[in-house]
Amino acid sequence: MHKGEAQTYIVVAEKPSVARSIAKLLKSKGVDAYVTSVRGHVLNADFPEGYEWNSIDPSKLFSVREFRSIISDERSYKELEGVFKKDGALIIATDNDSEGELIGYEILSIYRAIKGNQAPYKRMRFNSTNPGELWRAWNNLEDSLNMNWVMKAMLRQHFDLVTGAAFTRLLTKETRKHKNVRLISWGSCQSPTLGFIVKREKEIMSFKPEPFWYIRVRFRTEDGEEFEAKSENMKDLERAKALWKSVEGQKTGRVLSYDEGKKTIRRPLPLDTDTLLKDLTRITGVSAATLLSVAEELYAEGYCSYPRTETNRFRYDFDFREPIEALVNSDLSKLLGDLNKVRIEPLNGRKDDGAHPPIYPIKPYPKDGSLKRNVWEYIARRFAANVLFSDAELGESETEIRVGDVVVRASGSVITQEGFFKMFEYFIPKETPIPKLSPGDVLEVVKSELKEEKTRPPPRLTEAALLELMEKNGIGTDATRAEYPKIVVERGYAVKRGRSFYPTELGMRLVDALSGVDERLVTPDTRKFVEDFMEMVNRGTKTYDECLEQALRVYEELYKACEANIKRISEALAGAISPTKYKRSANYDFQSNST
DNA sequence: GCAAGGTC
C-alpha cells in the first residue's frame, strides 16, 4: 500500500504501551494498519435522568435496570471518533480479561455509532505482548467479543453502582439532618477494608492480658561463649515457683541434646504488583497508593515494565537481555560479579494474568536518594535476585539443657550461604548464633531468673497487613487495591499513625451501625456474593438480567433494614463528627506520629 | 457529590 491510501485496519489497544508493541510488530511484518489505544475505560455507567442525588429516594435506585453510558475519558472518546471516520475495519486489542472485554465493548459501541450497527470488527486476543504471541493473535483474529465476559464485567459495574450509591446517599443524606458532613460512603471494597481495621481495633480493646512465667538461664561454655535458654511458658504460678526452686542456686546445667540442620531460603519470585506494594510499604513506610503512582511514573518514563500485573512467572520466551543490561549499566553492577559465570535461571511462581509479564527494570535510574529511586532499586534488586542469584541457606541449631528439674531450650540460626541476600538486602533474617554443643556437656550457669510476662494483643494493621487481608479475601484487584486504605483515611474513617491504621470514632460507629444491620455490609461477603453471580454470567449458567435482579433483591432487603434503623444510625454517626475534623484534608503519607 | 474498575 502507498502512503495516503486508505488503511485496512484500525487497531485499538487498552493502553499506549500495548499499542506501541502491536504497531512495532505489524510494521516489522509489513502489515499496514493504524494502531492506537484508549487509556482504560472510555465509558462509565450512570443512572438514567431523573435518578439524581436530590431527585428521588435512594431506595428507588434498586429498581434501575437500564443504565446510561457516560463518557469518562473525553480525550480518548474524541480520538476514537476521529479515527473511526477513517476507512478500515476495527480490531479490538484490549487486555485479555473481562474488564478488557468490557473496554472492547465500549470501543465497539463508539465505532458502531459512527459506522453503523453492522460495521465489521474483529477481536485480537493475546496473552502477552511478545512479538511471537502478538503475531499468533494477529493471525487468529476472533469474530466477536466474548459477550459473557462483557456482561460479567457489566454486572460488577451495575451492582456496585446501585448498591454503593444507594447506601452512600442514604447514610449521607440522613446524617446531614443532624450535622454538616461531606460524605458518608459505603462500597463493596472500601467498607470491608474499614471493617478489617475496626475488627482489629476491637480485638485489641477486648484483649485481656494474662500473665505467664518462664525460667531464663544464661550459660557459659568452657570456651567462654555465652548464650541464653528458656523454659516453656507456664500459666500456673505455683508450678513455675516450684520449678524455679529447683533451678535457683544451681551452678551448672547439662546438655541433653544438640541438633543442627539446614534451611533453604528460596530467592524471591518474579515481581507482581501485590508483592511490590506489600514489600515497599514495609521498606519505606509510604502508602501503597503513592508507591503505585511512583511505579507508574517509572513505567511512563521507561525505567521499568508495566507495574500492574498479577503475573509472577517469566514465560519461556521472555527476553532477559534488556533488564540485565539495565542492571549492568547501573550502580548495582558491582554486586553482579562475573556474569559469564552466572546462569540466567529465574525461580518462577505460578500466577499468570495473561496480559503482562512480571515487573522488571528497563533502564538504570540514578542514585539520587528519592522515593522513585527506592522503588526502582527494589524492582531492579528483586529482578536480579530472582534471575541471577542462588537461594540462601540458614544453619539452624537447637539444644535442650537440664538445670535442676527444668529443661530449657535455645535455638540458633546463622546465614551459611548469603546467596541472593547479597543483592536483595531486604528482610534479611536476624542471626542468633548459639555455640556448638554436645550431649553431656556441662555448662556454667552465669545467671538464672524466673521471669513474668503478659500476653499481648495483636498489633494494629499495617498497610502491608491490610493489603494482604484484602488480597486473601478478594477485595479489589491488583490495580485498585491500594486505593481503599487511602479512601478510608480520606473519608475520615481511619487514620494512619506511623505505619499503623487506627479507626476514628466515625469509622467505629459506621462499622457498628452497618454490622448491626447485617454483617455482610462490613465483611468480604458482598464481594464474594457478587463474584459468584459474575461467575455464573461468565459460564453462561445464568443471564446478566437474572443475576442483577437476584443480587439487587438481596441488597435491597439489607438497604430496607438499614433504612428501618436510620434515625438511630444517623444520630450515632453525627455524634462522631466534629466539624473541624473535616476541614483539613487527610494527607495520607505525611501524618504526624505524635497524636 | 455516590461504587469499583480501567489507566495517565
XYZ file of C-alpha atoms (C1' of nucleotides) in Angstrom:
603
model
C 0.000 0.000 0.000
C 1.058 3.537 -0.613
C 1.079 6.468 1.691
C -2.177 8.381 1.754
C -4.168 5.403 0.614
C -6.977 4.166 2.826
C -5.767 1.795 5.510
C -7.279 -1.568 6.016
C -7.224 -1.942 9.778
C -7.767 0.238 12.803
C -6.313 -1.495 15.838
C -7.336 -0.155 19.258
C -5.451 -1.351 22.352
C -6.253 -0.764 26.018
C -3.230 1.408 26.662
C -0.500 3.180 24.717
C 2.288 0.739 25.656
C 0.424 -2.178 24.107
C -0.396 -0.105 21.031
C 3.332 0.546 20.611
C 4.159 -3.170 20.794
C 1.492 -4.044 18.251
C 2.497 -1.219 15.912
C 6.116 -2.345 16.011
C 5.205 -5.951 15.293
C 2.852 -5.143 12.414
C 5.355 -2.783 10.870
C 8.057 -5.458 11.013
C 5.711 -7.849 9.243
C 4.808 -5.304 6.605
C 1.167 -5.110 7.666
C -0.439 -1.757 7.012
C -2.563 -0.795 9.984
C -3.375 2.249 12.053
C -2.670 1.309 15.669
C -3.915 3.438 18.526
C -5.209 2.989 22.044
C -7.552 4.231 24.707
C -6.430 4.647 28.316
C -8.554 2.152 30.194
C -12.307 2.634 30.272
C -13.759 5.272 27.951
C -17.331 4.983 29.163
C -18.845 4.549 32.575
C -22.277 3.542 33.779
C -24.565 6.055 35.409
C -28.212 6.244 36.405
C -30.714 7.489 33.865
C -32.035 11.031 34.065
C -34.349 11.561 36.991
C -32.291 9.475 39.395
C -30.010 12.227 40.602
C -28.976 12.720 44.218
C -31.852 15.060 45.014
C -34.457 13.760 42.581
C -35.506 10.543 44.218
C -35.448 8.477 47.364
C -32.263 6.349 47.257
C -34.320 3.158 47.592
C -35.562 3.730 44.022
C -32.050 3.045 42.730
C -32.610 -0.674 43.307
C -35.205 -0.757 40.528
C -32.939 0.738 37.872
C -32.344 -1.788 35.094
C -31.413 0.491 32.204
C -28.191 2.382 32.711
C -26.851 5.378 30.909
C -23.408 5.350 29.357
C -21.452 8.451 30.104
C -18.106 9.420 28.667
C -15.500 9.053 31.378
C -12.487 9.881 29.220
C -13.298 12.713 26.864
C -9.860 12.688 25.236
C -9.923 9.019 24.287
C -13.503 9.338 23.125
C -12.696 12.231 20.791
C -9.629 10.432 19.469
C -11.688 7.353 18.678
C -14.347 9.426 16.933
C -11.659 10.955 14.768
C -10.014 7.636 13.984
C -13.270 5.891 13.175
C -14.007 8.441 10.478
C -11.183 6.859 8.503
C -11.723 3.747 6.437
C -10.723 0.454 7.936
C -12.101 -2.406 9.943
C -11.848 -2.241 13.706
C -9.570 -4.685 15.505
C -10.185 -4.669 19.252
C -6.872 -5.374 21.003
C -7.685 -4.767 24.662
C -6.338 -6.875 27.532
C -7.476 -10.475 27.712
C -9.606 -10.215 30.850
C -13.234 -9.371 31.491
C -12.601 -5.665 32.135
C -10.631 -5.601 28.890
C -13.576 -7.219 27.159
C -15.882 -4.507 28.513
C -13.477 -1.801 27.377
C -13.543 -3.508 23.981
C -17.320 -3.316 24.044
C -17.122 0.404 24.791
C -14.800 0.875 21.828
C -17.161 -1.146 19.649
C -20.168 0.930 20.647
C -18.377 4.144 19.704
C -17.308 2.565 16.434
C -20.819 1.443 15.572
C -22.346 4.780 16.450
C -20.259 6.137 13.596
C -20.076 3.251 11.156
C -23.449 1.667 11.714
C -24.570 -1.398 13.592
C -23.333 -3.871 11.034
C -19.824 -2.468 10.665
C -17.331 -5.346 10.762
C -14.816 -5.795 13.552
C -12.507 -8.452 14.948
C -11.118 -9.279 18.368
C -7.365 -9.714 18.679
C -6.768 -11.830 21.782
C -3.234 -12.141 23.133
C -1.723 -13.277 26.383
C 1.451 -11.256 26.291
C 2.958 -8.535 24.160
C 5.856 -10.623 22.901
C 6.152 -10.382 19.105
C 5.552 -14.108 18.708
C 2.361 -14.053 20.720
C 1.087 -10.890 19.039
C 1.732 -12.369 15.603
C -0.089 -15.551 16.546
C -3.032 -13.442 17.765
C -3.000 -11.345 14.611
C -3.292 -14.472 12.503
C -6.090 -15.857 14.645
C -8.431 -12.884 14.943
C -11.722 -13.803 16.590
C -15.025 -12.848 15.018
C -16.566 -11.291 18.079
C -16.104 -10.206 21.643
C -16.770 -12.729 24.370
C -20.158 -11.370 25.436
C -20.208 -13.467 28.611
C -17.103 -11.595 29.708
C -18.600 -8.264 28.749
C -21.760 -8.958 30.739
C -19.768 -10.300 33.667
C -17.888 -7.011 33.956
C -21.082 -5.061 33.394
C -22.789 -6.907 36.221
C -19.977 -5.848 38.532
C -20.273 -2.265 37.305
C -24.029 -2.033 37.774
C -24.253 -3.893 41.069
C -21.511 -1.785 42.640
C -23.047 1.418 41.314
C -26.561 0.739 42.565
C -25.616 -0.586 45.972
C -22.806 1.902 46.520
C -24.891 4.892 45.517
C -27.983 3.775 47.436
C -26.250 3.186 50.768
C -23.995 6.202 50.360
C -26.882 8.550 49.606
C -28.979 7.183 52.469
C -26.187 7.477 55.035
C -25.059 10.889 53.834
C -28.491 12.490 53.496
C -29.752 11.247 56.839
C -26.618 12.191 58.760
C -26.779 15.669 57.244
C -30.090 16.171 59.010
C -28.029 16.336 62.218
C -24.596 17.578 61.199
C -22.955 19.122 58.214
C -20.984 16.314 56.665
C -19.330 15.934 53.311
C -19.903 12.281 52.628
C -20.562 9.021 54.419
C -19.972 6.245 51.980
C -20.494 2.546 51.633
C -18.945 0.329 48.973
C -18.266 -3.332 48.411
C -14.494 -2.810 48.704
C -13.992 0.231 50.913
C -16.391 -0.975 53.617
C -14.769 -4.361 54.244
C -11.387 -2.597 54.212
C -12.612 -0.384 57.036
C -14.199 -3.476 58.562
C -10.776 -5.116 58.856
C -9.358 -2.080 60.659
C -12.256 -1.853 63.101
C -12.301 -5.580 63.751
C -8.649 -5.476 64.736
C -9.231 -2.472 66.984
C -11.993 -4.358 68.777
C -9.759 -7.375 69.256
C -7.219 -5.056 70.852
C -9.828 -3.301 73.019
C -11.300 -6.535 74.321
C -7.950 -8.200 74.818
C -7.320 -9.296 78.390
C -3.600 -9.658 79.070
C -2.775 -12.786 81.002
C 0.416 -13.263 82.970
C 2.694 -16.176 82.280
C 6.045 -17.237 83.671
C 9.179 -18.856 82.387
C 12.674 -19.564 83.604
C 15.565 -17.957 81.791
C 19.141 -19.145 82.189
C 22.351 -17.641 80.881
C 25.108 -20.199 80.253
C 28.823 -20.031 79.607
C 30.726 -22.746 77.753
C 34.274 -23.844 78.531
C 35.405 -21.564 75.685
C 33.769 -18.598 77.358
C 30.876 -18.232 74.900
C 27.631 -17.092 76.481
C 24.015 -17.636 75.396
C 20.524 -17.745 76.870
C 17.987 -20.548 77.068
C 14.373 -20.530 78.217
C 11.913 -22.971 79.714
C 8.398 -23.366 78.300
C 5.870 -20.706 79.265
C 3.763 -21.556 82.311
C 0.365 -20.126 83.164
C 0.418 -21.637 86.622
C 2.478 -19.524 89.032
C 2.638 -22.244 91.699
C 4.118 -24.705 89.259
C 6.549 -22.076 87.993
C 7.661 -21.323 91.552
C 8.151 -24.985 92.348
C 10.315 -25.485 89.273
C 12.198 -22.295 89.956
C 13.113 -23.628 93.381
C 14.951 -26.499 91.724
C 16.876 -24.121 89.462
C 17.675 -21.321 91.890
C 21.247 -21.585 93.086
C 22.275 -24.251 90.554
C 25.803 -23.619 89.310
C 25.690 -25.845 86.203
C 23.444 -27.287 83.530
C 23.838 -30.445 81.465
C 23.293 -30.593 77.704
C 20.640 -33.188 76.848
C 20.619 -32.714 73.103
C 22.136 -30.627 70.368
C 21.000 -30.784 66.749
C 21.969 -28.904 63.646
C 20.073 -28.547 60.410
C 19.955 -26.506 57.252
C 17.132 -24.458 55.891
C 16.969 -23.127 52.365
C 15.523 -19.676 51.834
C 14.319 -19.550 48.285
C 15.143 -16.495 46.281
C 12.242 -14.112 45.628
C 9.748 -14.813 42.849
C 9.282 -12.553 39.820
C 7.577 -9.377 40.935
C 3.823 -8.774 40.794
C 2.001 -5.637 41.916
C 0.697 -7.002 45.201
C 4.160 -8.063 46.309
C 5.724 -4.790 45.206
C 3.249 -2.784 47.264
C 3.385 -5.002 50.333
C 7.182 -5.093 50.434
C 7.741 -1.429 49.636
C 5.199 -0.185 52.116
C 7.152 -2.150 54.746
C 10.507 -0.907 53.476
C 9.622 2.769 53.035
C 6.542 3.315 55.214
C 4.949 5.147 52.305
C 1.368 4.301 51.335
C 0.629 1.723 48.671
C -1.327 4.296 46.653
C 1.687 6.614 46.482
C 4.047 3.742 45.716
C 1.892 2.557 42.842
C 1.824 6.030 41.334
C 5.610 6.234 41.657
C 5.916 2.870 39.905
C 3.631 4.198 37.172
C 5.899 7.198 36.703
C 8.891 4.900 36.383
C 6.986 2.922 33.785
C 5.860 6.025 31.874
C 9.447 7.235 31.740
C 10.765 3.877 30.584
C 12.581 2.791 33.750
C 10.547 -0.346 34.361
C 7.959 -2.569 32.747
C 4.215 -2.293 33.257
C 3.653 -2.145 37.034
C 0.111 -3.525 37.266
C 0.397 -7.234 36.866
C -0.659 -10.378 38.648
C 1.987 -12.435 36.874
C 4.850 -13.885 38.870
C 6.440 -16.116 36.262
C 8.523 -15.414 33.176
C 7.327 -17.087 30.011
C 9.720 -19.406 28.243
C 10.361 -16.848 25.501
C 10.983 -13.860 27.776
C 13.997 -11.846 26.634
C 16.223 -11.261 29.659
C 18.785 -9.157 27.826
C 17.144 -5.761 28.354
C 16.695 -5.960 32.149
C 20.135 -7.498 32.625
C 21.681 -4.721 30.594
C 19.842 -2.197 32.772
C 21.498 -3.776 35.802
C 24.917 -3.915 34.195
C 24.720 -0.221 33.339
C 23.517 0.751 36.812
C 25.367 1.353 40.059
C 24.210 -2.120 41.154
C 26.511 -3.751 38.613
C 29.336 -4.220 41.134
C 27.092 -6.659 43.030
C 26.580 -8.813 39.973
C 30.001 -10.449 39.819
C 31.153 -12.136 36.649
C 28.066 -12.537 34.508
C 29.791 -15.092 32.313
C 29.744 -17.475 35.241
C 26.130 -16.843 36.161
C 23.233 -18.831 34.817
C 20.092 -16.973 33.783
C 17.554 -19.005 35.647
C 14.548 -17.341 37.244
C 12.676 -19.046 40.040
C 9.127 -18.861 38.715
C 5.840 -18.604 40.576
C 2.539 -19.966 39.295
C 0.482 -16.894 38.545
C -0.013 -15.510 35.055
C -2.668 -12.898 34.345
C -2.318 -13.484 30.633
C -1.759 -9.815 29.897
C 1.529 -8.671 31.417
C 4.900 -10.087 32.398
C 6.288 -9.609 35.926
C 7.714 -6.184 36.768
C 11.347 -5.779 35.721
C 13.842 -2.928 35.228
C 14.347 -1.492 31.751
C 16.984 1.172 32.244
C 19.039 2.444 35.201
C 17.619 5.129 37.462
C 20.215 7.427 39.037
C 21.082 7.112 42.712
C 19.516 10.371 43.885
C 18.053 9.367 47.234
C 14.480 9.842 46.015
C 11.492 7.624 46.666
C 11.440 6.918 42.969
C 14.959 5.582 43.211
C 13.976 3.392 46.178
C 11.154 1.879 44.142
C 13.345 1.376 41.081
C 16.115 -0.132 43.180
C 13.723 -2.597 44.777
C 12.464 -3.650 41.324
C 15.998 -3.987 39.993
C 17.382 -5.857 43.003
C 14.424 -8.192 43.045
C 14.787 -8.994 39.360
C 18.498 -9.680 39.792
C 17.933 -11.802 42.906
C 15.318 -13.835 41.084
C 17.179 -14.375 37.842
C 20.907 -14.245 38.596
C 21.378 -15.333 42.206
C 21.114 -18.583 44.101
C 18.992 -19.473 47.114
C 20.314 -18.586 50.556
C 20.872 -21.057 53.339
C 20.427 -20.857 57.079
C 22.236 -23.081 59.515
C 19.879 -23.832 62.386
C 20.719 -25.382 65.711
C 18.673 -26.469 68.702
C 19.651 -27.560 72.151
C 17.986 -28.773 75.321
C 19.736 -28.315 78.657
C 18.717 -29.602 82.058
C 19.077 -27.368 85.113
C 17.574 -28.718 88.320
C 14.210 -30.221 87.360
C 13.771 -27.955 84.357
C 14.596 -28.354 80.667
C 15.490 -25.083 78.991
C 15.832 -24.692 75.242
C 17.771 -22.441 72.911
C 17.803 -22.263 69.160
C 20.224 -20.512 66.895
C 20.284 -19.520 63.296
C 23.061 -18.144 61.120
C 23.274 -17.388 57.432
C 25.570 -20.032 55.923
C 25.028 -19.130 52.279
C 24.407 -15.474 51.553
C 23.058 -16.244 48.064
C 20.560 -13.689 46.814
C 20.740 -11.614 50.023
C 23.891 -10.096 48.588
C 21.651 -8.380 46.035
C 18.228 -8.322 47.700
C 19.160 -6.854 51.042
C 15.624 -6.541 52.383
C 14.157 -8.600 55.216
C 17.412 -10.413 55.913
C 16.816 -12.777 58.841
C 18.461 -11.825 62.116
C 21.286 -14.091 63.093
C 21.068 -15.623 66.569
C 24.128 -17.800 66.955
C 24.496 -20.333 69.757
C 27.686 -22.275 70.444
C 28.252 -25.780 69.155
C 27.476 -28.232 71.964
C 27.452 -31.964 72.580
C 25.118 -34.040 74.729
C 26.679 -34.496 78.126
C 28.489 -31.128 78.101
C 28.365 -29.373 81.432
C 27.781 -25.625 81.201
C 28.342 -22.948 83.792
C 25.209 -21.034 84.857
C 26.022 -17.330 84.730
C 22.591 -16.158 85.713
C 19.145 -17.614 86.178
C 15.818 -15.969 86.848
C 12.083 -16.517 86.997
C 10.509 -14.057 84.556
C 6.951 -12.814 84.388
C 5.394 -11.508 81.197
C 1.924 -10.756 79.946
C 0.283 -11.947 76.752
C -0.004 -9.120 74.283
C -2.863 -8.092 71.979
C -2.406 -8.434 68.225
C -0.754 -5.418 66.612
C -2.706 -2.805 64.678
C -2.795 -3.422 60.965
C -0.001 -2.020 58.866
C -0.681 -1.241 55.252
C 1.135 -4.431 54.251
C -1.072 -6.488 56.563
C -4.189 -4.726 55.295
C -3.273 -5.340 51.649
C -2.629 -8.971 52.482
C -6.068 -9.324 54.068
C -7.710 -7.663 51.077
C -5.880 -9.896 48.655
C -6.805 -13.043 50.565
C -10.434 -12.011 50.734
C -10.771 -10.941 47.111
C -11.222 -7.247 47.867
C -10.268 -5.123 44.857
C -7.806 -6.042 42.123
C -4.063 -5.700 41.834
C -4.589 -2.353 40.123
C -7.153 -0.933 42.574
C -6.342 -2.434 45.960
C -4.008 0.360 47.029
C -6.887 2.840 46.706
C -9.023 1.548 49.552
C -6.744 2.180 52.521
C -6.372 5.660 51.072
C -10.124 6.128 50.737
C -10.924 5.106 54.308
C -8.363 7.646 55.532
C -9.527 10.434 53.226
C -13.140 9.917 54.240
C -12.209 10.242 57.892
C -12.969 6.661 58.918
C -9.412 5.813 59.878
C -6.054 7.467 60.446
C -2.594 6.225 59.780
C -0.217 6.852 62.639
C 3.297 5.798 61.906
C 2.713 2.666 59.884
C -0.450 1.532 61.646
C -4.121 2.092 60.912
C -6.453 3.225 63.675
C -10.190 3.646 63.152
C -11.653 7.034 64.070
C -14.771 7.334 66.189
C -16.710 7.833 62.957
C -15.173 4.723 61.434
C -16.018 2.659 64.509
C -19.602 3.878 64.580
C -20.037 3.374 60.849
C -18.939 -0.242 61.083
C -21.025 -0.785 64.226
C -24.101 0.658 62.555
C -23.689 -1.370 59.389
C -22.846 -4.624 61.122
C -25.873 -4.040 63.371
C -27.952 -4.135 60.200
C -26.109 -7.070 58.670
C -22.565 -8.351 58.980
C -22.349 -8.727 55.219
C -22.150 -4.948 54.887
C -18.725 -4.829 56.538
C -17.195 -8.171 55.619
C -15.813 -9.502 52.325
C -19.143 -11.316 51.830
C -20.560 -8.678 49.491
C -17.623 -9.056 47.170
C -17.854 -12.827 47.304
C -21.602 -12.624 46.720
C -21.361 -10.527 43.564
C -18.415 -12.504 42.283
C -20.375 -15.732 42.493
C -23.004 -14.145 40.257
C -20.302 -12.850 37.919
C -19.007 -16.378 37.586
C -22.478 -17.600 36.600
C -22.655 -14.972 33.872
C -19.172 -15.955 32.784
C -20.156 -19.610 32.466
C -23.478 -18.774 30.913
C -25.458 -20.675 33.546
C -27.461 -17.525 34.292
C -28.049 -14.350 32.354
C -26.876 -10.910 33.347
C -30.529 -9.867 33.818
C -31.307 -12.728 36.177
C -28.157 -12.125 38.181
C -28.603 -8.384 38.554
C -32.210 -8.936 39.577
C -31.370 -11.542 42.201
C -28.319 -9.784 43.556
C -30.065 -6.446 43.901
C -33.085 -8.040 45.544
C -30.865 -9.318 48.359
C -29.176 -5.961 48.853
C -32.465 -4.102 48.652
C -33.524 -6.094 51.708
C -30.343 -5.060 53.514
C -30.995 -1.482 52.475
C -34.520 -1.628 53.912
C -33.165 -2.993 57.168
C -30.710 -0.119 57.271
C -33.482 2.360 56.484
C -35.622 0.968 59.300
C -32.904 1.936 61.773
C -31.669 5.036 60.034
C -32.692 7.521 62.724
C -30.585 5.793 65.361
C -27.763 5.176 62.893
C -27.582 8.723 61.593
C -27.621 10.165 65.118
C -24.770 7.893 66.088
C -22.761 8.890 63.015
C -23.466 12.597 63.538
C -22.324 12.248 67.137
C -18.890 11.201 65.931
C -18.395 14.179 63.672
C -16.661 17.296 64.829
C -16.872 19.988 62.162
C -13.171 20.808 62.260
C -12.190 17.252 61.501
C -13.496 17.616 58.006
C -11.853 20.905 57.139
C -8.370 19.576 56.844
C -7.880 17.014 54.174
C -6.114 13.998 55.467
C -2.718 13.879 53.886
C -2.174 10.225 53.726
C 1.587 9.977 53.623
C 2.609 12.750 55.933
C 0.588 12.198 59.072
C 2.297 13.230 62.235
C 3.311 10.471 64.571
C 2.507 12.437 67.653
C -1.242 12.390 68.120
C -21.244 14.993 45.056
C -22.438 8.327 45.072
C -19.024 2.458 43.678
C -15.306 -0.077 41.571
C -12.879 -0.813 37.522
C -9.587 0.525 33.916
C -5.195 3.831 33.040
C -2.100 8.698 32.829
